[in-house]
CSV table of C-alpha atoms in Angstrom, one decimal:
chain,number,residue,atom,x,y,z
A,1,MET,CA,-96.7,-203.0,59.1
A,2,ALA,CA,-95.1,-200.3,56.5
A,3,PHE,CA,-95.2,-202.9,53.5
A,4,ARG,CA,-98.2,-204.0,51.9
A,5,LYS,CA,-98.7,-207.4,52.5
A,6,ASP,CA,-98.3,-208.9,48.8
A,7,PHE,CA,-94.8,-206.7,48.1
A,8,LEU,CA,-92.1,-208.2,46.2
A,9,TRP,CA,-89.5,-209.9,48.1
A,10,GLY,CA,-86.7,-211.0,45.9
A,11,GLY,CA,-83.2,-211.2,44.3
A,12,THR,CA,-82.1,-209.8,41.1
A,13,THR,CA,-79.0,-211.4,38.6
A,14,ALA,CA,-78.2,-210.4,34.7
A,15,ALA,CA,-78.4,-212.9,32.0
A,16,ASN,CA,-74.8,-211.2,30.6
A,17,GLN,CA,-73.4,-212.2,34.5
A,18,CYS,CA,-74.4,-215.4,35.8
A,19,GLU,CA,-75.6,-217.3,32.9
A,20,GLY,CA,-72.7,-218.0,31.1
A,21,GLY,CA,-73.7,-220.6,27.9
A,22,TYR,CA,-72.7,-218.3,25.5
A,23,ASP,CA,-72.4,-221.1,22.5
A,24,GLU,CA,-74.8,-223.0,23.8
A,25,GLY,CA,-78.9,-223.6,22.5
A,26,GLY,CA,-78.0,-221.5,19.5
A,27,ARG,CA,-77.4,-218.6,20.9
A,28,GLY,CA,-75.6,-216.0,19.3
A,29,LEU,CA,-72.3,-213.3,20.3
A,30,ALA,CA,-73.1,-210.2,22.1
A,31,ASN,CA,-71.8,-207.5,22.8
A,32,VAL,CA,-71.8,-208.5,27.1
A,33,ASP,CA,-69.7,-211.3,26.2
A,34,VAL,CA,-66.8,-209.4,24.3
A,35,VAL,CA,-65.7,-207.5,27.3
A,36,PRO,CA,-62.5,-208.8,28.7
A,37,ILE,CA,-61.7,-208.5,32.2
A,38,GLY,CA,-58.8,-206.1,33.1
A,39,GLU,CA,-56.6,-202.9,32.2
A,40,ASP,CA,-58.9,-202.8,28.7
A,41,ARG,CA,-62.1,-203.6,30.1
A,42,PHE,CA,-63.1,-199.6,30.4
A,43,SER,CA,-62.2,-198.5,27.4
A,44,VAL,CA,-64.1,-201.6,25.4
A,45,ILE,CA,-67.4,-200.6,27.7
A,46,THR,CA,-66.5,-197.0,26.9
A,47,GLY,CA,-66.6,-197.8,23.3
A,48,GLN,CA,-63.2,-196.3,22.6
A,49,LYS,CA,-61.7,-199.4,22.4
A,50,LYS,CA,-62.8,-201.9,19.5
A,51,MET,CA,-63.8,-205.6,20.4
A,52,PHE,CA,-65.9,-207.3,18.5
A,53,ASP,CA,-64.5,-210.9,19.0
A,54,PHE,CA,-62.9,-213.0,21.6
A,55,ASP,CA,-58.8,-212.9,21.2
A,56,GLU,CA,-56.3,-215.2,23.3
A,57,GLU,CA,-55.2,-211.9,24.9
A,58,HIS,CA,-57.6,-211.3,27.5
A,59,PHE,CA,-59.9,-213.8,29.9
A,60,TYR,CA,-63.8,-213.1,29.3
A,61,PRO,CA,-65.8,-213.5,32.3
A,62,ALA,CA,-69.4,-213.9,30.7
A,63,LYS,CA,-68.6,-217.2,28.3
A,64,GLU,CA,-69.4,-218.9,31.7
A,65,ALA,CA,-70.0,-216.3,34.4
A,66,ILE,CA,-71.2,-219.0,37.4
A,67,ASP,CA,-73.0,-221.2,34.6
A,68,MET,CA,-76.4,-220.6,35.7
A,69,TYR,CA,-77.7,-221.9,32.6
A,70,HIS,CA,-77.1,-225.5,33.6
A,71,ASN,CA,-77.6,-224.7,37.5
A,72,TYR,CA,-81.1,-222.7,37.6
A,73,LYS,CA,-83.2,-225.6,39.0
A,74,GLU,CA,-80.7,-225.4,41.8
A,75,ASP,CA,-80.2,-221.7,41.7
A,76,ILE,CA,-83.9,-220.9,41.8
A,77,ALA,CA,-84.4,-223.4,44.9
A,78,LEU,CA,-82.5,-221.9,46.9
A,79,PHE,CA,-84.2,-218.3,46.3
A,80,ALA,CA,-87.1,-220.5,47.3
A,81,GLU,CA,-85.9,-221.5,50.2
A,82,MET,CA,-85.3,-217.6,51.2
A,83,GLY,CA,-89.3,-216.8,50.7
A,84,PHE,CA,-88.6,-215.0,47.6
A,85,LYS,CA,-91.4,-213.7,46.2
A,86,THR,CA,-90.4,-212.1,43.0
A,87,TYR,CA,-86.7,-212.7,40.9
A,88,ARG,CA,-85.4,-210.2,38.7
A,89,MET,CA,-83.7,-211.6,35.8
A,90,SER,CA,-82.9,-210.7,32.1
A,91,ILE,CA,-83.4,-212.5,29.0
A,92,ALA,CA,-80.3,-212.3,26.8
A,93,TRP,CA,-81.3,-210.9,23.4
A,94,SER,CA,-79.3,-213.6,21.4
A,95,ARG,CA,-80.2,-216.4,23.0
A,96,ILE,CA,-84.0,-215.9,21.3
A,97,PHE,CA,-82.6,-214.1,17.7
A,98,PRO,CA,-79.0,-214.7,17.7
A,99,LYS,CA,-78.4,-212.5,15.1
A,100,GLY,CA,-81.1,-209.9,16.1
A,101,ASP,CA,-82.3,-209.3,12.0
A,102,GLU,CA,-83.5,-213.1,11.9
A,103,LYS,CA,-87.5,-212.9,11.5
A,104,GLU,CA,-87.9,-216.3,12.8
A,105,PRO,CA,-86.5,-216.9,16.8
A,106,ASN,CA,-83.9,-219.7,17.5
A,107,GLU,CA,-87.2,-222.1,19.7
A,108,GLU,CA,-84.1,-223.8,21.6
A,109,GLY,CA,-83.5,-219.8,23.1
A,110,LEU,CA,-87.6,-219.8,23.9
A,111,LYS,CA,-88.0,-222.7,25.7
A,112,PHE,CA,-84.7,-222.4,28.3
A,113,TYR,CA,-86.7,-219.4,29.3
A,114,GLU,CA,-89.7,-220.8,29.1
A,115,ASP,CA,-88.8,-223.2,31.1
A,116,VAL,CA,-87.1,-221.2,33.9
A,117,PHE,CA,-90.1,-219.4,34.4
A,118,LYS,CA,-91.9,-222.4,34.9
A,119,GLU,CA,-89.6,-223.2,37.9
A,120,CYS,CA,-90.0,-219.9,39.0
A,121,GLN,CA,-93.9,-220.4,38.9
A,122,LYS,CA,-93.4,-223.8,40.7
A,123,TYR,CA,-92.0,-222.0,43.8
A,124,GLY,CA,-94.8,-219.3,43.4
A,125,ILE,CA,-91.6,-216.7,42.5
A,126,GLU,CA,-93.2,-214.2,40.2
A,127,PRO,CA,-90.6,-213.7,37.5
A,128,LEU,CA,-89.6,-209.6,37.0
A,129,VAL,CA,-88.3,-209.4,33.2
A,130,THR,CA,-85.6,-207.5,32.2
A,131,ILE,CA,-86.0,-207.2,28.4
A,132,THR,CA,-82.6,-206.0,27.9
A,133,HIS,CA,-80.1,-205.5,30.4
A,134,PHE,CA,-77.4,-204.3,28.3
A,135,ASP,CA,-77.0,-206.7,25.4
A,136,CYS,CA,-77.1,-206.4,21.6
A,137,PRO,CA,-76.6,-209.0,19.5
A,138,MET,CA,-72.6,-208.8,18.1
A,139,HIS,CA,-74.7,-208.9,14.3
A,140,LEU,CA,-76.7,-206.0,15.0
A,141,VAL,CA,-73.1,-204.3,16.9
A,142,GLU,CA,-71.5,-204.7,13.0
A,143,ALA,CA,-73.7,-204.8,10.5
A,144,TYR,CA,-76.0,-201.5,11.8
A,145,GLY,CA,-74.1,-199.6,14.4
A,146,ALA,CA,-76.1,-201.1,17.3
A,147,TRP,CA,-78.9,-198.5,18.1
A,148,ARG,CA,-77.4,-195.9,16.0
A,149,SER,CA,-79.4,-197.0,13.6
A,150,ARG,CA,-83.6,-196.5,13.9
A,151,GLU,CA,-83.7,-200.3,11.9
A,152,LEU,CA,-82.9,-201.9,15.8
A,153,ILE,CA,-86.3,-200.4,16.8
A,154,GLY,CA,-87.7,-203.4,14.3
A,155,PHE,CA,-85.4,-205.5,15.6
A,156,TYR,CA,-86.3,-205.1,19.7
A,157,GLU,CA,-90.4,-204.6,18.7
A,158,ASN,CA,-90.2,-208.3,16.8
A,159,LEU,CA,-87.9,-209.4,19.7
A,160,CYS,CA,-91.1,-208.1,22.4
A,161,GLN,CA,-93.6,-209.7,20.0
A,162,VAL,CA,-92.4,-212.8,20.2
A,163,ILE,CA,-91.6,-213.2,24.7
A,164,PHE,CA,-94.7,-211.3,25.2
A,165,ASN,CA,-96.9,-214.0,23.4
A,166,ARG,CA,-94.7,-216.8,24.5
A,167,TYR,CA,-94.9,-215.8,27.7
A,168,LYS,CA,-98.2,-214.5,28.2
A,169,GLY,CA,-99.6,-215.9,31.8
A,170,LEU,CA,-95.7,-216.8,33.3
A,171,VAL,CA,-94.5,-213.1,33.4
A,172,HIS,CA,-96.4,-210.1,34.3
A,173,TYR,CA,-93.4,-207.7,35.4
A,174,TRP,CA,-91.3,-206.6,32.5
A,175,LEU,CA,-88.5,-203.5,32.0
A,176,THR,CA,-88.0,-202.9,28.8
A,177,PHE,CA,-84.4,-201.3,29.1
A,178,ASN,CA,-81.7,-201.6,32.7
A,179,GLU,CA,-80.4,-198.8,33.6
A,180,ILE,CA,-81.2,-196.5,30.5
A,181,ASN,CA,-79.0,-194.0,31.5
A,182,MET,CA,-75.8,-195.9,31.4
A,183,ILE,CA,-75.8,-196.0,28.0
A,184,LEU,CA,-74.7,-192.0,28.1
A,185,HIS,CA,-71.7,-193.1,30.4
A,186,ALA,CA,-70.5,-196.8,29.3
A,187,PRO,CA,-72.0,-196.5,25.8
A,188,PHE,CA,-70.1,-200.0,24.5
A,189,MET,CA,-71.3,-202.0,27.1
A,190,GLY,CA,-74.9,-200.7,27.9
A,191,ALA,CA,-76.0,-200.5,24.1
A,192,GLY,CA,-73.4,-201.9,21.9
A,193,LEU,CA,-71.9,-198.5,20.9
A,194,TYR,CA,-68.5,-198.1,19.5
A,195,PHE,CA,-66.8,-194.9,18.2
A,196,GLU,CA,-64.3,-193.9,14.9
A,197,GLU,CA,-62.0,-191.2,15.1
A,198,GLY,CA,-64.3,-187.9,13.7
A,199,ASP,CA,-67.2,-189.3,15.2
A,200,ASN,CA,-69.9,-187.0,17.0
A,201,ILE,CA,-70.2,-189.1,20.2
A,202,GLU,CA,-72.3,-187.3,22.0
A,203,GLN,CA,-74.8,-187.1,18.9
A,204,ILE,CA,-74.2,-190.6,17.9
A,205,LYS,CA,-75.5,-191.3,22.2
A,206,TYR,CA,-78.4,-189.1,22.4
A,207,GLN,CA,-79.2,-190.3,18.8
A,208,ALA,CA,-78.8,-193.8,20.6
A,209,ALA,CA,-81.1,-193.3,23.3
A,210,HIS,CA,-84.0,-191.5,21.7
A,211,HIS,CA,-84.5,-195.3,19.4
A,212,GLU,CA,-83.8,-196.9,23.0
A,213,LEU,CA,-87.2,-194.6,24.4
A,214,VAL,CA,-88.9,-195.2,21.1
A,215,ALA,CA,-88.3,-198.9,21.3
A,216,SER,CA,-89.5,-199.2,25.2
A,217,ALA,CA,-92.7,-196.5,23.9
A,218,ILE,CA,-93.6,-199.9,21.6
A,219,ALA,CA,-92.4,-202.7,24.1
A,220,THR,CA,-94.9,-201.0,27.1
A,221,LYS,CA,-97.6,-200.9,23.8
A,222,ILE,CA,-97.3,-204.6,23.1
A,223,ALA,CA,-97.0,-205.7,26.4
A,224,HIS,CA,-100.5,-204.1,26.9
A,225,GLU,CA,-102.2,-205.5,24.2
A,226,VAL,CA,-100.9,-208.7,24.4
A,227,ASP,CA,-102.2,-209.2,28.1
A,228,PRO,CA,-103.5,-206.1,29.9
A,229,GLU,CA,-102.6,-207.9,33.1
A,230,ASN,CA,-98.4,-206.6,32.2
A,231,LYS,CA,-96.8,-204.3,34.4
A,232,VAL,CA,-94.2,-202.6,32.3
A,233,GLY,CA,-91.2,-200.5,34.2
A,234,CYS,CA,-88.2,-198.0,33.5
A,235,MET,CA,-84.7,-198.5,35.1
A,236,LEU,CA,-82.7,-196.1,36.2
A,237,ALA,CA,-79.1,-196.1,38.0
A,238,ALA,CA,-80.0,-193.8,40.4
A,239,GLY,CA,-78.9,-192.0,43.1
A,240,THR,CA,-79.2,-187.9,44.1
A,241,ASN,CA,-76.4,-185.6,43.5
A,242,TYR,CA,-75.7,-183.2,46.6
A,243,PRO,CA,-74.4,-179.9,46.3
A,244,PHE,CA,-70.9,-180.4,47.7
A,245,THR,CA,-71.9,-176.5,49.5
A,246,CYS,CA,-74.4,-174.6,49.4
A,247,LYS,CA,-73.1,-172.5,46.9
A,248,PRO,CA,-75.4,-171.4,44.4
A,249,GLU,CA,-73.3,-172.8,41.5
A,250,ASP,CA,-72.8,-176.1,43.5
A,251,VAL,CA,-76.2,-176.4,44.1
A,252,TRP,CA,-76.9,-175.7,40.8
A,253,ALA,CA,-74.2,-178.7,39.3
A,254,SER,CA,-76.0,-181.1,41.2
A,255,ARG,CA,-79.4,-179.9,39.6
A,256,GLN,CA,-78.1,-180.7,36.0
A,257,ALA,CA,-76.7,-183.9,37.3
A,258,ASP,CA,-79.7,-184.8,38.3
A,259,HIS,CA,-81.2,-183.6,35.0
A,260,GLU,CA,-79.0,-185.7,33.0
A,261,ASN,CA,-80.2,-189.2,34.7
A,262,TYR,CA,-83.9,-188.0,34.6
A,263,PHE,CA,-84.2,-187.0,31.2
A,264,PHE,CA,-85.0,-191.0,30.6
A,265,ILE,CA,-86.9,-191.6,32.8
A,266,ASP,CA,-89.2,-188.3,32.3
A,267,VAL,CA,-89.8,-189.7,28.7
A,268,GLN,CA,-90.6,-193.1,29.5
A,269,SER,CA,-92.8,-192.0,32.3
A,270,ARG,CA,-94.1,-188.5,31.3
A,271,GLY,CA,-94.0,-189.4,28.0
A,272,GLU,CA,-92.2,-186.4,25.8
A,273,TYR,CA,-88.6,-184.9,26.1
A,274,PRO,CA,-88.6,-181.9,28.6
A,275,ALA,CA,-87.6,-178.4,27.8
A,276,TYR,CA,-84.0,-178.8,30.0
A,277,ALA,CA,-83.0,-181.4,27.9
A,278,LEU,CA,-84.5,-180.5,24.5
A,279,LYS,CA,-82.3,-176.5,25.2
A,280,LYS,CA,-79.2,-178.4,26.9
A,281,MET,CA,-79.1,-180.2,23.2
A,282,GLU,CA,-80.3,-177.1,21.2
A,283,ARG,CA,-76.8,-175.6,23.3
A,284,ASP,CA,-74.8,-178.7,22.3
A,285,GLY,CA,-75.2,-178.7,18.6
A,286,ILE,CA,-77.4,-182.0,19.0
A,287,VAL,CA,-80.2,-182.8,16.2
A,288,ILE,CA,-81.9,-185.6,17.0
A,289,ASP,CA,-84.0,-187.5,14.3
A,290,MET,CA,-87.5,-187.9,15.5
A,291,THR,CA,-90.6,-188.5,13.4
A,292,SER,CA,-94.5,-187.4,14.8
A,293,GLU,CA,-94.5,-191.0,15.1
A,294,ASP,CA,-92.2,-191.4,17.9
A,295,LEU,CA,-93.8,-188.4,19.5
A,296,ALA,CA,-97.0,-190.3,19.7
A,297,LEU,CA,-95.9,-193.4,20.7
A,298,LEU,CA,-93.5,-191.7,23.7
A,299,LYS,CA,-96.8,-189.6,24.3
A,300,GLU,CA,-99.6,-192.7,24.6
A,301,HIS,CA,-97.1,-195.3,26.0
A,302,THR,CA,-95.8,-194.2,29.1
A,303,VAL,CA,-94.5,-197.3,31.9
A,304,ASP,CA,-96.8,-198.1,34.9
A,305,PHE,CA,-94.1,-197.7,37.3
A,306,ILE,CA,-91.1,-196.3,37.9
A,307,SER,CA,-87.5,-199.1,38.7
A,308,PHE,CA,-84.6,-198.1,39.7
A,309,SER,CA,-80.6,-199.1,41.3
A,310,TYR,CA,-79.3,-197.5,44.3
A,311,TYR,CA,-75.8,-198.2,45.6
A,312,SER,CA,-74.8,-194.9,46.3
A,313,SER,CA,-75.8,-190.9,46.5
A,314,ARG,CA,-73.6,-188.6,44.9
A,315,VAL,CA,-72.0,-185.1,45.0
A,316,ALA,CA,-71.3,-182.7,42.5
A,317,THR,CA,-69.4,-179.0,42.8
A,318,THR,CA,-68.0,-176.2,40.2
A,319,ASP,CA,-64.5,-176.0,42.0
A,320,PRO,CA,-61.9,-178.9,40.5
A,321,GLU,CA,-60.2,-178.5,43.7
A,322,LEU,CA,-62.6,-180.1,46.2
A,323,LEU,CA,-63.2,-183.0,43.8
A,324,GLU,CA,-61.6,-186.2,45.3
A,325,GLN,CA,-63.1,-188.7,42.5
A,326,THR,CA,-65.2,-191.4,44.5
A,327,ALA,CA,-66.3,-194.3,42.1
A,328,GLY,CA,-69.7,-195.8,41.9
A,329,ASN,CA,-71.9,-197.5,39.2
A,330,ILE,CA,-69.2,-196.4,36.6
A,331,PHE,CA,-70.2,-192.9,38.0
A,332,ALA,CA,-67.6,-190.4,38.6
A,333,SER,CA,-68.3,-188.4,42.1
A,334,ALA,CA,-67.1,-185.6,44.5
A,335,LYS,CA,-65.8,-187.4,47.2
A,336,ASN,CA,-68.5,-187.5,50.7
A,337,PRO,CA,-66.5,-186.3,53.7
A,338,TYR,CA,-69.5,-187.9,56.2
A,339,LEU,CA,-69.8,-191.0,54.2
A,340,LYS,CA,-67.6,-194.3,54.7
A,341,GLU,CA,-67.2,-196.6,51.7
A,342,SER,CA,-67.2,-199.6,51.0
A,343,GLU,CA,-63.8,-201.9,49.2
A,344,TRP,CA,-63.9,-200.9,45.8
A,345,GLY,CA,-64.6,-196.7,46.9
A,346,TRP,CA,-68.7,-196.6,46.6
A,347,GLN,CA,-69.6,-194.8,48.9
A,348,ILE,CA,-72.1,-196.0,51.9
A,349,ASP,CA,-75.5,-193.5,51.9
A,350,PRO,CA,-79.0,-195.6,53.7
A,351,LEU,CA,-80.7,-192.4,53.7
A,352,GLY,CA,-79.4,-191.3,50.5
A,353,LEU,CA,-82.1,-194.3,49.5
A,354,ARG,CA,-84.9,-192.3,50.7
A,355,ILE,CA,-83.6,-189.1,49.9
A,356,THR,CA,-83.9,-190.7,46.1
A,357,MET,CA,-87.0,-192.8,46.7
A,358,ASN,CA,-89.2,-189.1,47.4
A,359,ASP,CA,-87.1,-187.5,44.6
A,360,ILE,CA,-88.0,-189.8,42.1
A,361,TYR,CA,-91.7,-190.5,43.6
A,362,ASP,CA,-92.2,-186.5,43.7
A,363,ARG,CA,-91.2,-186.2,40.8
A,364,TYR,CA,-93.4,-189.0,38.7
A,365,GLN,CA,-96.2,-190.1,41.7
A,366,LYS,CA,-96.0,-193.5,40.1
A,367,PRO,CA,-95.3,-196.5,41.9
A,368,LEU,CA,-91.6,-197.4,42.9
A,369,PHE,CA,-89.5,-200.8,42.6
A,370,ILE,CA,-86.0,-200.8,44.1
A,371,VAL,CA,-84.9,-203.8,41.9
A,372,GLU,CA,-80.8,-203.2,42.6
A,373,ASN,CA,-79.7,-202.3,46.0
A,374,GLY,CA,-76.5,-204.7,47.8
A,375,LEU,CA,-72.2,-204.5,49.0
A,376,GLY,CA,-69.7,-205.3,46.5
A,377,ALA,CA,-67.3,-206.6,48.8
A,378,ILE,CA,-64.4,-209.9,49.4
A,379,ASP,CA,-65.8,-212.7,51.2
A,380,THR,CA,-63.8,-215.2,52.6
A,381,PRO,CA,-65.9,-218.7,52.8
A,382,ASP,CA,-64.2,-221.1,55.8
A,383,GLU,CA,-63.4,-224.9,54.2
A,384,ASN,CA,-67.6,-226.1,53.3
A,385,GLY,CA,-68.2,-222.4,51.8
A,386,TYR,CA,-70.0,-220.4,54.7
A,387,VAL,CA,-69.2,-216.9,54.8
A,388,GLU,CA,-70.0,-214.8,58.4
A,389,ASP,CA,-70.7,-211.4,55.9
A,390,ASP,CA,-72.2,-209.5,58.5
A,391,TYR,CA,-71.1,-206.4,56.8
A,392,ARG,CA,-73.0,-207.3,54.3
A,393,ILE,CA,-76.2,-207.7,56.7
A,394,ASP,CA,-75.3,-204.4,58.5
A,395,TYR,CA,-75.2,-202.9,54.9
A,396,LEU,CA,-78.7,-204.1,54.1
A,397,ALA,CA,-80.2,-203.6,57.3
A,398,GLN,CA,-79.9,-199.8,57.1
A,399,HIS,CA,-80.7,-199.9,53.6
A,400,ILE,CA,-84.7,-201.9,54.1
A,401,GLN,CA,-84.9,-199.7,57.3
A,402,ALA,CA,-84.3,-196.5,55.1
A,403,MET,CA,-86.5,-197.9,52.3
A,404,LYS,CA,-89.4,-198.8,55.5
A,405,ASP,CA,-89.3,-194.9,56.4
A,406,ALA,CA,-90.2,-194.1,53.2
A,407,VAL,CA,-93.0,-195.8,52.7
A,408,GLU,CA,-94.3,-195.6,56.5
A,409,LEU,CA,-93.5,-192.2,57.3
A,410,ASP,CA,-93.3,-190.6,53.8
A,411,GLY,CA,-96.3,-192.4,52.1
A,412,ILE,CA,-94.4,-193.5,49.2
A,413,ASP,CA,-96.0,-196.6,47.1
A,414,LEU,CA,-93.3,-199.0,47.0
A,415,LEU,CA,-94.7,-202.4,44.9
A,416,GLY,CA,-90.8,-204.6,46.1
A,417,TYR,CA,-87.6,-204.5,46.7
A,418,THR,CA,-84.8,-207.1,45.2
A,419,THR,CA,-81.8,-207.1,46.5
A,420,TRP,CA,-78.5,-207.0,43.4
A,421,GLY,CA,-76.4,-210.2,42.8
A,422,CYS,CA,-78.9,-212.5,45.2
A,423,ILE,CA,-76.1,-215.2,44.5
A,424,ASP,CA,-72.6,-214.4,43.6
A,425,LEU,CA,-72.0,-213.7,39.9
A,426,VAL,CA,-69.6,-211.7,37.3
A,427,SER,CA,-69.3,-207.7,38.3
A,428,ALA,CA,-70.4,-205.3,35.5
A,429,GLY,CA,-68.6,-202.5,36.2
A,430,THR,CA,-65.3,-204.0,37.0
A,431,GLY,CA,-65.9,-208.3,35.4
A,432,GLU,CA,-64.1,-209.5,38.8
A,433,MET,CA,-66.1,-212.5,40.8
A,434,LYS,CA,-64.3,-211.4,43.8
A,435,LYS,CA,-66.6,-208.6,44.2
A,436,ARG,CA,-69.4,-210.5,45.4
A,437,TYR,CA,-73.0,-209.5,46.4
A,438,GLY,CA,-74.8,-212.0,47.2
A,439,PHE,CA,-76.2,-214.6,49.5
A,440,ILE,CA,-75.6,-217.7,48.1
A,441,TYR,CA,-71.9,-218.2,47.8
A,442,VAL,CA,-70.1,-219.4,44.4
A,443,ASP,CA,-67.0,-220.8,44.0
A,444,ARG,CA,-65.3,-219.4,41.0
A,445,ASP,CA,-62.0,-216.2,41.2
A,446,ASN,CA,-61.4,-213.9,38.4
A,447,TYR,CA,-60.5,-216.3,35.8
A,448,GLY,CA,-62.8,-218.9,36.0
A,449,ASN,CA,-61.3,-221.4,38.3
A,450,GLY,CA,-63.1,-222.8,41.0
A,451,THR,CA,-66.0,-225.9,41.0
A,452,LEU,CA,-69.5,-223.6,40.8
A,453,LYS,CA,-70.2,-225.1,43.9
A,454,ARG,CA,-73.1,-223.4,45.6
A,455,SER,CA,-73.1,-222.6,49.6
A,456,LYS,CA,-75.7,-220.3,52.1
A,457,LYS,CA,-73.8,-217.1,53.5
A,458,LYS,CA,-74.9,-216.2,56.5
A,459,SER,CA,-76.9,-213.8,55.3
A,460,PHE,CA,-79.2,-216.2,53.9
A,461,ASP,CA,-80.6,-217.3,56.7
A,462,TRP,CA,-81.1,-213.2,57.7
A,463,TYR,CA,-82.6,-212.4,54.9
A,464,LYS,CA,-85.1,-215.9,54.9
A,465,LYS,CA,-86.5,-214.0,57.9
A,466,VAL,CA,-86.7,-210.4,56.4
A,467,ILE,CA,-88.8,-211.7,53.7
A,468,ALA,CA,-90.9,-214.0,56.3
A,469,THR,CA,-91.8,-210.6,59.0
A,470,ASN,CA,-92.4,-208.7,55.3
A,471,GLY,CA,-89.2,-206.2,57.0
A,472,GLU,CA,-89.9,-206.3,60.7
A,473,ASP,CA,-87.1,-208.2,62.0
A,474,LEU,CA,-84.0,-206.7,61.1
A,475,SER,CA,-81.8,-207.3,63.5
A,476,ASN,CA,-78.6,-209.6,63.0
């Protein structure tokens, strides 16, 4: 078999895209709650438009999402039926610390996640927990400017102390920040950053990134001290950048684009700022406030494994005449004429996953964990909620085969694979429900209508077979 016997098959969700219950159990308001669906969504995501609370003009899909807050037992039972070995989920920071800067946590929030983890363990499912999947309590945004403030390091440290101690023995796999490189592309959605006229936006983003990197090192330190069995990973939005042509300028453009993404993981995995990043910041006039203590923390507390999301490769060029922009998980890219596209314009490149895995493994020589991969598509259910989603099966089978080749033929050390949106949930990029990824259909539309009833798609039984055969049988 290509995959290890203890390979961690499963699926992924994020609290702000599935949980709902935004005002229940003592939970506070978070940045991810106030990002609406519609034409204003992107300007809020990027921090250009301020939205600190709800209004009557917009619909906010994260308020209820798919209401996993009240349905987690049913959902986890369905995951167990598929044979999940792991379930990647995230904690809503404002459920544990409603404002973010309190001394004492919210017991009701702590108990909720304890119950969720125990429900997973009941079925032999290992929780893989993202500490911050874009969430930042709105009080920290308004009172401190979110991650632009060094004070957030201490608040995050307090969160980590609480959860590592409370969930010792229930959780062994942790991720510090989801898609940490997204702070450069979606600063409000990714880190609660917003901008006023006259702000030096790049300076703010890189300073905030430094604070997150130090916080990540502190989290890694605490996790290992509380329980030596804990494994801590970093997480990036991955996808190798191809040069559009073999013109050296295009090759260099692709290398620079890769640098922008790997910069964060270089720090988290190698323990220091790479020379190319320091020189770029010097050229751009960006001066990071970092202390000798920061640098020591980064050096001494690197992550145990590298996790990443993969949806598509990207293409870089210096020739604006050749650019035909295509969307892809916030990142803009030139269009690759050799690839097909999803209904949302994301280019489908299974071999790109193998290439990306090789690039990352060659760079770090640490175990990898693919924690997001999937196809967003419009599903049309029959009267029973059943969806014939052969297109999703085909997409996943091709990507799992590429992943298998990377392990079997290239010798890459891979811990596990969790598909994105194992149950239909709210899209982070667009806020839509109709952009579905799951093996489980949820009866809900873009504007909150529907019964929230869960039903199995065709891909449900297919993935169950894939897990049962440890990836050996990918046939439809």
